[in-house]
């Protein structure tokens, strides 16, 4: 018998983890039991903390610019912690807020590498802990079928079963990666690959502020075999900026994806086709020579449109071993306005997932 595949794992930047197994199997059984009780009463309380230390020795650098990786020996670290608070409102409706505290810097302040090796590092690091709210959103799930499937592997969702066929509406402050460009093996830098270029298609100009989040609304339909997702999001006023463009009719991003899920001998697989249109105060490369390179972060004269897109594929081979691939590209006329580090990307890789007893015990 064919079993429905899990359509969306949705675990980008895991801000917490749903409890696995009975409370007595957890590292802190009483705390786990309290979490389960709160969820039965309509509350989510989860969290996480991540520390990353990276460094490199001295290397020869015949050329060095302001945005080059410093050739001297260097070591930097980042720390992030999240708290997820969620509340059910009515049938299928919930509101989630995710306060976060971060500190630290990437190597050379996160410049000098097109595919930066630490997705936890921002270009505006801090020596002291900094509190902000990366996510604050409302979500309504509308069931279209009576049968259910297990909840998505999503730390931002309640763990009860979901309608197999459903429509989901999400509105508020989120990451576009919470909705788009998922991949079983390469989407969450905190539990999978740290590199910026492996979290999503690095050539797709995903809308985001300097910390990786934006405001918008998304509409999703899925039935465990197919999924269609679309969304409209704000873009930053300037490249790598914290403030979003208030002119939402001129500065915006439209994203859509069509996704297919399957099982082969009980092993799940998926392919996703993603496309995006971005309108922002971004310059063409020729504009920079006319207006000057001091206008790199913001076109002083007008908005420009930019197309980008990609394909994401993953397939389980065994429960601990799988293969994934990504291809993404953008037009080469306009410079990047938000996140991309390349104009074209292709990745093919194998991933081995080590499963140890501690993983289940820490919940």
mmCIF file of C-alpha atoms in Angstrom:
data_model
loop_
_atom_site.group_PDB
_atom_site.id
_atom_site.type_symbol
_atom_site.label_atom_id
_atom_site.label_comp_id
_atom_site.label_asym_id
_atom_site.label_seq_id
_atom_site.Cartn_x
_atom_site.Cartn_y
_atom_site.Cartn_z
ATOM 1 C CA UNK A 1 0.000 0.000 0.000
ATOM 2 C CA UNK A 2 1.281 3.481 -0.830
ATOM 3 C CA UNK A 3 1.677 5.701 2.214
ATOM 4 C CA UNK A 4 1.376 9.468 1.833
ATOM 5 C CA UNK A 5 4.694 11.263 1.921
ATOM 6 C CA UNK A 6 5.374 14.108 4.311
ATOM 7 C CA UNK A 7 4.963 17.182 2.153
ATOM 8 C CA UNK A 8 6.841 19.924 3.990
ATOM 9 C CA UNK A 9 9.457 19.590 6.687
ATOM 10 C CA UNK A 10 9.702 23.334 7.328
ATOM 11 C CA UNK A 11 12.617 23.275 9.719
ATOM 12 C CA UNK A 12 14.732 26.233 8.592
ATOM 13 C CA UNK A 13 16.684 27.737 11.501
ATOM 14 C CA UNK A 14 15.173 25.288 13.987
ATOM 15 C CA UNK A 15 14.071 27.524 16.844
ATOM 16 C CA UNK A 16 13.098 24.472 18.885
ATOM 17 C CA UNK A 17 12.133 20.819 18.576
ATOM 18 C CA UNK A 18 8.830 19.074 19.276
ATOM 19 C CA UNK A 19 9.065 16.424 21.986
ATOM 20 C CA UNK A 20 9.935 12.942 20.751
ATOM 21 C CA UNK A 21 8.663 9.884 22.597
ATOM 22 C CA UNK A 22 7.333 9.730 26.161
ATOM 23 C CA UNK A 23 8.434 12.325 28.751
ATOM 24 C CA UNK A 24 10.339 9.729 30.799
ATOM 25 C CA UNK A 25 12.742 9.235 27.872
ATOM 26 C CA UNK A 26 13.775 12.903 27.959
ATOM 27 C CA UNK A 27 16.835 14.339 29.650
ATOM 28 C CA UNK A 28 14.515 16.380 31.885
ATOM 29 C CA UNK A 29 11.346 14.261 32.214
ATOM 30 C CA UNK A 30 9.384 16.721 34.363
ATOM 31 C CA UNK A 31 10.036 19.596 31.962
ATOM 32 C CA UNK A 32 9.082 17.431 28.965
ATOM 33 C CA UNK A 33 5.852 16.355 30.676
ATOM 34 C CA UNK A 34 5.000 19.993 31.356
ATOM 35 C CA UNK A 35 5.616 20.884 27.699
ATOM 36 C CA UNK A 36 3.290 18.077 26.590
ATOM 37 C CA UNK A 37 0.621 19.239 29.045
ATOM 38 C CA UNK A 38 0.866 22.833 27.823
ATOM 39 C CA UNK A 39 0.478 21.718 24.212
ATOM 40 C CA UNK A 40 -2.652 19.741 25.128
ATOM 41 C CA UNK A 41 -3.981 23.010 26.577
ATOM 42 C CA UNK A 42 -3.194 24.905 23.367
ATOM 43 C CA UNK A 43 0.259 26.350 24.080
ATOM 44 C CA UNK A 44 3.694 25.834 22.489
ATOM 45 C CA UNK A 45 6.802 26.484 24.582
ATOM 46 C CA UNK A 46 10.055 25.410 22.910
ATOM 47 C CA UNK A 47 13.576 26.699 22.537
ATOM 48 C CA UNK A 48 17.129 26.140 21.358
ATOM 49 C CA UNK A 49 20.676 27.468 21.725
ATOM 50 C CA UNK A 50 23.503 27.192 19.163
ATOM 51 C CA UNK A 51 27.194 28.075 19.486
ATOM 52 C CA UNK A 52 29.508 28.088 16.459
ATOM 53 C CA UNK A 53 33.302 28.604 16.528
ATOM 54 C CA UNK A 54 35.235 28.948 13.267
ATOM 55 C CA UNK A 55 38.746 30.029 12.359
ATOM 56 C CA UNK A 56 41.515 29.844 9.786
ATOM 57 C CA UNK A 57 45.333 30.138 9.769
ATOM 58 C CA UNK A 58 47.319 32.842 8.015
ATOM 59 C CA UNK A 59 47.259 32.573 4.224
ATOM 60 C CA UNK A 60 48.845 34.473 1.335
ATOM 61 C CA UNK A 61 46.639 37.136 -0.270
ATOM 62 C CA UNK A 62 48.226 39.042 -3.183
ATOM 63 C CA UNK A 63 45.127 41.249 -3.459
ATOM 64 C CA UNK A 64 43.009 42.618 -0.636
ATOM 65 C CA UNK A 65 39.977 44.931 -0.754
ATOM 66 C CA UNK A 66 37.537 46.236 1.820
ATOM 67 C CA UNK A 67 35.316 43.180 1.387
ATOM 68 C CA UNK A 68 38.058 40.552 1.215
ATOM 69 C CA UNK A 69 38.626 37.765 3.709
ATOM 70 C CA UNK A 70 41.417 38.970 5.999
ATOM 71 C CA UNK A 71 44.596 36.894 5.400
ATOM 72 C CA UNK A 72 45.775 37.012 9.016
ATOM 73 C CA UNK A 73 44.968 34.156 11.389
ATOM 74 C CA UNK A 74 41.457 34.655 12.674
ATOM 75 C CA UNK A 75 38.831 32.982 14.873
ATOM 76 C CA UNK A 76 35.279 34.133 15.509
ATOM 77 C CA UNK A 77 32.223 32.685 17.201
ATOM 78 C CA UNK A 78 28.463 33.192 17.165
ATOM 79 C CA UNK A 79 25.756 32.346 19.672
ATOM 80 C CA UNK A 80 21.999 32.256 19.163
ATOM 81 C CA UNK A 81 19.121 31.261 21.397
ATOM 82 C CA UNK A 82 15.414 31.145 20.595
ATOM 83 C CA UNK A 83 12.157 30.844 22.471
ATOM 84 C CA UNK A 84 8.982 29.781 20.686
ATOM 85 C CA UNK A 85 5.661 30.768 22.205
ATOM 86 C CA UNK A 86 2.520 29.659 20.376
ATOM 87 C CA UNK A 87 -1.194 29.730 21.136
ATOM 88 C CA UNK A 88 -4.169 28.153 19.378
ATOM 89 C CA UNK A 89 -6.997 30.639 18.763
ATOM 90 C CA UNK A 90 -9.732 28.543 17.181
ATOM 91 C CA UNK A 91 -9.957 25.455 14.999
ATOM 92 C CA UNK A 92 -6.881 25.489 12.730
ATOM 93 C CA UNK A 93 -5.745 28.970 13.802
ATOM 94 C CA UNK A 94 -2.639 29.798 15.792
ATOM 95 C CA UNK A 95 -0.329 32.698 16.540
ATOM 96 C CA UNK A 96 3.413 32.194 17.076
ATOM 97 C CA UNK A 97 6.059 34.586 18.380
ATOM 98 C CA UNK A 98 9.776 33.770 18.334
ATOM 99 C CA UNK A 99 12.023 36.110 20.365
ATOM 100 C CA UNK A 100 15.735 35.498 19.845
ATOM 101 C CA UNK A 101 19.028 36.568 21.424
ATOM 102 C CA UNK A 102 22.191 36.573 19.310
ATOM 103 C CA UNK A 103 25.768 37.755 19.636
ATOM 104 C CA UNK A 104 29.081 37.315 17.828
ATOM 105 C CA UNK A 105 30.647 37.864 14.424
ATOM 106 C CA UNK A 106 31.507 35.829 11.374
ATOM 107 C CA UNK A 107 35.042 35.648 10.024
ATOM 108 C CA UNK A 108 36.043 39.064 8.610
ATOM 109 C CA UNK A 109 32.581 40.314 9.564
ATOM 110 C CA UNK A 110 30.969 37.798 7.165
ATOM 111 C CA UNK A 111 32.560 39.101 3.964
ATOM 112 C CA UNK A 112 35.181 37.730 1.587
ATOM 113 C CA UNK A 113 33.490 34.428 0.711
ATOM 114 C CA UNK A 114 30.637 34.042 -1.773
ATOM 115 C CA UNK A 115 29.304 30.989 0.088
ATOM 116 C CA UNK A 116 29.944 32.018 3.680
ATOM 117 C CA UNK A 117 30.599 29.016 5.988
ATOM 118 C CA UNK A 118 28.414 30.137 8.933
ATOM 119 C CA UNK A 119 24.737 30.839 8.330
ATOM 120 C CA UNK A 120 24.450 31.901 11.995
ATOM 121 C CA UNK A 121 26.657 34.951 11.263
ATOM 122 C CA UNK A 122 25.129 38.256 10.157
ATOM 123 C CA UNK A 123 26.859 41.209 8.555
ATOM 124 C CA UNK A 124 25.951 43.263 11.610
ATOM 125 C CA UNK A 125 27.284 41.219 14.467
ATOM 126 C CA UNK A 126 27.474 42.406 18.074
ATOM 127 C CA UNK A 127 29.843 41.928 20.983
ATOM 128 C CA UNK A 128 26.934 41.996 23.443
ATOM 129 C CA UNK A 129 23.769 39.857 23.394
ATOM 130 C CA UNK A 130 21.094 41.438 21.200
ATOM 131 C CA UNK A 131 17.365 40.739 21.578
ATOM 132 C CA UNK A 132 15.025 40.879 18.580
ATOM 133 C CA UNK A 133 11.928 39.112 17.240
ATOM 134 C CA UNK A 134 12.614 37.310 13.936
ATOM 135 C CA UNK A 135 9.129 35.748 13.721
ATOM 136 C CA UNK A 136 5.669 36.899 14.782
ATOM 137 C CA UNK A 137 2.903 35.488 12.620
ATOM 138 C CA UNK A 138 -0.659 34.214 12.363
ATOM 139 C CA UNK A 139 -1.463 30.923 10.619
ATOM 140 C CA UNK A 140 -4.786 29.402 9.596
ATOM 141 C CA UNK A 141 -4.971 25.792 8.391
ATOM 142 C CA UNK A 142 -8.149 24.793 6.531
ATOM 143 C CA UNK A 143 -8.753 21.063 6.170
ATOM 144 C CA UNK A 144 -10.050 19.790 2.823
ATOM 145 C CA UNK A 145 -10.065 16.078 3.709
ATOM 146 C CA UNK A 146 -11.270 13.994 6.640
ATOM 147 C CA UNK A 147 -8.152 11.802 6.777
ATOM 148 C CA UNK A 148 -5.010 13.062 8.478
ATOM 149 C CA UNK A 149 -1.233 12.720 8.316
ATOM 150 C CA UNK A 150 1.383 13.224 11.060
ATOM 151 C CA UNK A 151 2.300 16.833 11.758
ATOM 152 C CA UNK A 152 5.082 18.403 9.717
ATOM 153 C CA UNK A 153 8.555 18.215 11.240
ATOM 154 C CA UNK A 154 8.194 21.907 11.986
ATOM 155 C CA UNK A 155 9.230 23.469 15.317
ATOM 156 C CA UNK A 156 6.842 26.349 14.612
ATOM 157 C CA UNK A 157 3.787 24.049 14.489
ATOM 158 C CA UNK A 158 1.753 22.170 17.055
ATOM 159 C CA UNK A 159 2.412 18.430 16.922
ATOM 160 C CA UNK A 160 -1.166 17.190 16.382
ATOM 161 C CA UNK A 161 -2.030 15.485 13.065
ATOM 162 C CA UNK A 162 -2.903 17.664 10.078
ATOM 163 C CA UNK A 163 -5.551 17.154 7.369
ATOM 164 C CA UNK A 164 -3.944 15.259 4.489
ATOM 165 C CA UNK A 165 -5.300 17.837 2.028
ATOM 166 C CA UNK A 166 -5.249 21.354 3.350
ATOM 167 C CA UNK A 167 -4.857 25.042 2.642
ATOM 168 C CA UNK A 168 -2.586 27.079 4.905
ATOM 169 C CA UNK A 169 -2.524 30.874 5.167
ATOM 170 C CA UNK A 170 0.423 32.505 6.951
ATOM 171 C CA UNK A 171 0.751 36.253 7.557
ATOM 172 C CA UNK A 172 3.262 38.238 9.570
ATOM 173 C CA UNK A 173 7.008 38.378 10.109
ATOM 174 C CA UNK A 174 8.744 35.183 8.980
ATOM 175 C CA UNK A 175 11.628 33.905 6.884
ATOM 176 C CA UNK A 176 10.837 33.070 3.271
ATOM 177 C CA UNK A 177 12.756 29.842 3.981
ATOM 178 C CA UNK A 178 9.989 28.860 6.433
ATOM 179 C CA UNK A 179 7.764 28.362 3.366
ATOM 180 C CA UNK A 180 10.001 27.900 0.314
ATOM 181 C CA UNK A 181 12.978 25.853 -0.915
ATOM 182 C CA UNK A 182 12.732 23.105 1.690
ATOM 183 C CA UNK A 183 15.046 20.100 1.508
ATOM 184 C CA UNK A 184 15.238 17.051 3.748
ATOM 185 C CA UNK A 185 19.038 17.177 3.961
ATOM 186 C CA UNK A 186 20.061 20.796 3.439
ATOM 187 C CA UNK A 187 17.793 23.505 4.825
ATOM 188 C CA UNK A 188 18.563 24.022 8.510
ATOM 189 C CA UNK A 189 22.034 25.401 9.361
ATOM 190 C CA UNK A 190 21.624 24.486 13.030
ATOM 191 C CA UNK A 191 21.210 20.751 12.466
ATOM 192 C CA UNK A 192 22.487 20.199 8.894
ATOM 193 C CA UNK A 193 24.955 22.180 6.743
ATOM 194 C CA UNK A 194 26.177 25.541 8.115
ATOM 195 C CA UNK A 195 27.068 27.089 4.748
ATOM 196 C CA UNK A 196 24.863 29.911 3.422
ATOM 197 C CA UNK A 197 24.825 28.339 -0.047
ATOM 198 C CA UNK A 198 23.420 25.014 1.213
ATOM 199 C CA UNK A 199 20.448 26.384 3.154
ATOM 200 C CA UNK A 200 18.617 27.195 -0.093
ATOM 201 C CA UNK A 201 19.308 27.975 -3.728
ATOM 202 C CA UNK A 202 21.966 30.665 -3.294
ATOM 203 C CA UNK A 203 21.206 32.339 -6.638
ATOM 204 C CA UNK A 204 17.542 32.958 -5.752
ATOM 205 C CA UNK A 205 17.051 36.496 -4.482
ATOM 206 C CA UNK A 206 14.963 35.616 -1.402
ATOM 207 C CA UNK A 207 13.490 38.680 0.317
ATOM 208 C CA UNK A 208 15.079 39.383 3.702
ATOM 209 C CA UNK A 209 16.524 42.036 5.949
ATOM 210 C CA UNK A 210 20.140 41.838 7.104
ATOM 211 C CA UNK A 211 19.194 39.146 9.648
ATOM 212 C CA UNK A 212 17.271 37.008 7.158
ATOM 213 C CA UNK A 213 13.609 37.839 7.893
ATOM 214 C CA UNK A 214 10.798 39.810 6.264
ATOM 215 C CA UNK A 215 7.074 40.603 6.419
ATOM 216 C CA UNK A 216 4.576 38.983 4.115
ATOM 217 C CA UNK A 217 1.726 36.616 3.449
ATOM 218 C CA UNK A 218 1.817 33.081 2.003
ATOM 219 C CA UNK A 219 -0.879 30.746 0.676
ATOM 220 C CA UNK A 220 -0.210 26.989 0.464
ATOM 221 C CA UNK A 221 -2.195 23.995 -0.813
ATOM 222 C CA UNK A 222 -0.915 20.452 -0.325
ATOM 223 C CA UNK A 223 -2.268 16.904 -0.316
ATOM 224 C CA UNK A 224 0.881 14.875 0.574
ATOM 225 C CA UNK A 225 1.532 14.165 -3.122
ATOM 226 C CA UNK A 226 1.493 17.659 -4.603
ATOM 227 C CA UNK A 227 1.929 21.123 -3.143
ATOM 228 C CA UNK A 228 1.593 24.632 -4.537
ATOM 229 C CA UNK A 229 2.879 27.607 -2.545
ATOM 230 C CA UNK A 230 2.782 31.335 -3.306
ATOM 231 C CA UNK A 231 3.741 34.373 -1.288
ATOM 232 C CA UNK A 232 4.230 38.139 -1.392
ATOM 233 C CA UNK A 233 6.914 39.722 0.773
ATOM 234 C CA UNK A 234 8.548 43.050 1.584
ATOM 235 C CA UNK A 235 12.092 43.719 0.423
ATOM 236 C CA UNK A 236 14.794 45.703 2.197
ATOM 237 C CA UNK A 237 15.150 49.421 1.409
ATOM 238 C CA UNK A 238 18.817 48.827 0.616
ATOM 239 C CA UNK A 239 20.999 45.743 0.158
ATOM 240 C CA UNK A 240 21.963 44.169 3.492
ATOM 241 C CA UNK A 241 19.754 46.690 5.303
ATOM 242 C CA UNK A 242 17.608 46.192 8.400
ATOM 243 C CA UNK A 243 14.691 48.389 7.330
ATOM 244 C CA UNK A 244 12.062 47.139 4.908
ATOM 245 C CA UNK A 245 10.838 49.218 1.983
ATOM 246 C CA UNK A 246 7.501 50.832 3.004
ATOM 247 C CA UNK A 247 6.409 51.243 -0.627
ATOM 248 C CA UNK A 248 4.914 47.759 -0.987
ATOM 249 C CA UNK A 249 3.426 48.470 -4.419
ATOM 250 C CA UNK A 250 6.876 49.229 -5.870
ATOM 251 C CA UNK A 251 9.217 47.242 -3.628
ATOM 252 C CA UNK A 252 8.106 43.634 -3.242
ATOM 253 C CA UNK A 253 8.875 40.001 -3.958
ATOM 254 C CA UNK A 254 6.529 37.376 -5.386
ATOM 255 C CA UNK A 255 7.478 33.723 -4.896
ATOM 256 C CA UNK A 256 5.818 30.518 -6.078
ATOM 257 C CA UNK A 257 6.698 26.837 -6.009
ATOM 258 C CA UNK A 258 5.241 23.621 -7.351
ATOM 259 C CA UNK A 259 6.295 20.478 -5.490
ATOM 260 C CA UNK A 260 5.911 16.724 -5.999
ATOM 261 C CA UNK A 261 6.367 14.087 -3.274
ATOM 262 C CA UNK A 262 6.661 10.302 -3.525
ATOM 263 C CA UNK A 263 7.778 7.120 -1.823
ATOM 264 C CA UNK A 264 9.941 4.380 -3.352
ATOM 265 C CA UNK A 265 9.953 1.223 -1.223
ATOM 266 C CA UNK A 266 8.997 3.327 1.766
ATOM 267 C CA UNK A 267 11.763 5.909 1.167
ATOM 268 C CA UNK A 268 10.511 9.453 0.709
ATOM 269 C CA UNK A 269 11.607 11.786 -2.053
ATOM 270 C CA UNK A 270 10.652 15.221 -3.345
ATOM 271 C CA UNK A 271 11.325 17.710 -6.099
ATOM 272 C CA UNK A 272 10.486 21.403 -5.888
ATOM 273 C CA UNK A 273 10.407 24.050 -8.637
ATOM 274 C CA UNK A 274 10.722 27.611 -7.327
ATOM 275 C CA UNK A 275 10.413 30.937 -9.136
ATOM 276 C CA UNK A 276 10.578 34.528 -7.960
ATOM 277 C CA UNK A 277 10.100 38.094 -9.166
ATOM 278 C CA UNK A 278 11.723 40.874 -7.130
ATOM 279 C CA UNK A 279 11.151 44.599 -7.518
ATOM 280 C CA UNK A 280 13.568 46.667 -5.455
ATOM 281 C CA UNK A 281 15.882 49.680 -5.458
ATOM 282 C CA UNK A 282 18.592 47.564 -7.014
ATOM 283 C CA UNK A 283 20.946 48.646 -9.772
ATOM 284 C CA UNK A 284 22.014 46.947 -12.935
ATOM 285 C CA UNK A 285 25.730 46.358 -13.167
ATOM 286 C CA UNK A 286 25.944 49.045 -15.868
ATOM 287 C CA UNK A 287 24.079 51.495 -13.549
ATOM 288 C CA UNK A 288 26.908 51.219 -11.038
ATOM 289 C CA UNK A 289 29.417 52.507 -13.575
ATOM 290 C CA UNK A 290 27.108 55.422 -14.394
ATOM 291 C CA UNK A 291 25.943 56.381 -10.877
ATOM 292 C CA UNK A 292 29.060 55.324 -8.980
ATOM 293 C CA UNK A 293 29.781 52.310 -6.791
ATOM 294 C CA UNK A 294 28.692 54.229 -3.688
ATOM 295 C CA UNK A 295 25.137 53.506 -4.919
ATOM 296 C CA UNK A 296 25.739 49.729 -4.646
ATOM 297 C CA UNK A 297 23.317 49.301 -1.744
ATOM 298 C CA UNK A 298 20.497 51.391 -3.200
ATOM 299 C CA UNK A 299 19.616 52.616 -6.707
ATOM 300 C CA UNK A 300 19.165 56.389 -6.308
ATOM 301 C CA UNK A 301 16.818 56.735 -9.269
ATOM 302 C CA UNK A 302 14.385 53.847 -9.687
ATOM 303 C CA UNK A 303 13.165 50.348 -8.939
ATOM 304 C CA UNK A 304 14.241 47.414 -11.080
ATOM 305 C CA UNK A 305 12.709 43.966 -11.511
ATOM 306 C CA UNK A 306 14.709 40.778 -11.285
ATOM 307 C CA UNK A 307 13.853 37.137 -12.036
ATOM 308 C CA UNK A 308 15.346 34.153 -10.214
ATOM 309 C CA UNK A 309 14.456 30.512 -9.734
ATOM 310 C CA UNK A 310 15.630 27.071 -8.751
ATOM 311 C CA UNK A 311 15.047 23.344 -8.334
ATOM 312 C CA UNK A 312 15.475 21.349 -5.135
ATOM 313 C CA UNK A 313 15.571 17.529 -5.018
ATOM 314 C CA UNK A 314 16.027 15.008 -2.205
ATOM 315 C CA UNK A 315 15.665 11.238 -1.930
ATOM 316 C CA UNK A 316 16.074 8.867 0.986
ATOM 317 C CA UNK A 317 18.227 5.817 0.230
ATOM 318 C CA UNK A 318 18.107 4.396 3.762
ATOM 319 C CA UNK A 319 16.835 5.992 7.005
ATOM 320 C CA UNK A 320 20.391 7.254 7.637
ATOM 321 C CA UNK A 321 21.546 7.980 4.083
ATOM 322 C CA UNK A 322 20.213 10.108 1.255
ATOM 323 C CA UNK A 323 21.030 12.218 -1.772
ATOM 324 C CA UNK A 324 20.071 15.799 -2.553
ATOM 325 C CA UNK A 325 20.669 18.300 -5.341
ATOM 326 C CA UNK A 326 19.935 21.962 -5.995
ATOM 327 C CA UNK A 327 20.128 24.182 -9.044
ATOM 328 C CA UNK A 328 19.401 27.909 -8.966
ATOM 329 C CA UNK A 329 20.033 30.946 -11.137
ATOM 330 C CA UNK A 330 19.105 34.595 -11.588
ATOM 331 C CA UNK A 331 19.334 37.107 -14.390
ATOM 332 C CA UNK A 332 22.784 38.620 -14.640
ATOM 333 C CA UNK A 333 21.609 42.125 -15.491
ATOM 334 C CA UNK A 334 20.743 43.349 -11.981
ATOM 335 C CA UNK A 335 22.888 43.000 -8.875
ATOM 336 C CA UNK A 336 21.623 41.044 -5.902
ATOM 337 C CA UNK A 337 19.189 42.974 -3.734
ATOM 338 C CA UNK A 338 18.724 40.617 -0.768
ATOM 339 C CA UNK A 339 20.431 37.299 -0.058
ATOM 340 C CA UNK A 340 22.015 35.578 -3.075
ATOM 341 C CA UNK A 341 25.762 35.075 -3.173
ATOM 342 C CA UNK A 342 25.993 33.714 -6.722
ATOM 343 C CA UNK A 343 24.313 34.175 -10.100
ATOM 344 C CA UNK A 344 24.186 30.440 -10.802
ATOM 345 C CA UNK A 345 24.507 27.445 -8.482
ATOM 346 C CA UNK A 346 24.480 23.661 -8.770
ATOM 347 C CA UNK A 347 24.933 21.302 -5.830
ATOM 348 C CA UNK A 348 24.838 17.504 -5.787
ATOM 349 C CA UNK A 349 25.693 15.771 -2.537
ATOM 350 C CA UNK A 350 25.190 12.714 -0.371
ATOM 351 C CA UNK A 351 24.347 13.028 3.292
ATOM 352 C CA UNK A 352 24.734 10.504 6.067
ATOM 353 C CA UNK A 353 22.542 11.107 9.106
ATOM 354 C CA UNK A 354 24.035 9.780 12.328
ATOM 355 C CA UNK A 355 21.392 8.771 14.849
ATOM 356 C CA UNK A 356 22.488 8.255 18.431
ATOM 357 C CA UNK A 357 20.649 7.755 21.685
ATOM 358 C CA UNK A 358 21.343 11.281 22.875
ATOM 359 C CA UNK A 359 19.290 12.699 19.998
ATOM 360 C CA UNK A 360 16.122 11.141 21.386
ATOM 361 C CA UNK A 361 16.958 11.832 24.993
ATOM 362 C CA UNK A 362 17.538 15.548 24.555
ATOM 363 C CA UNK A 363 14.208 15.955 22.764
#
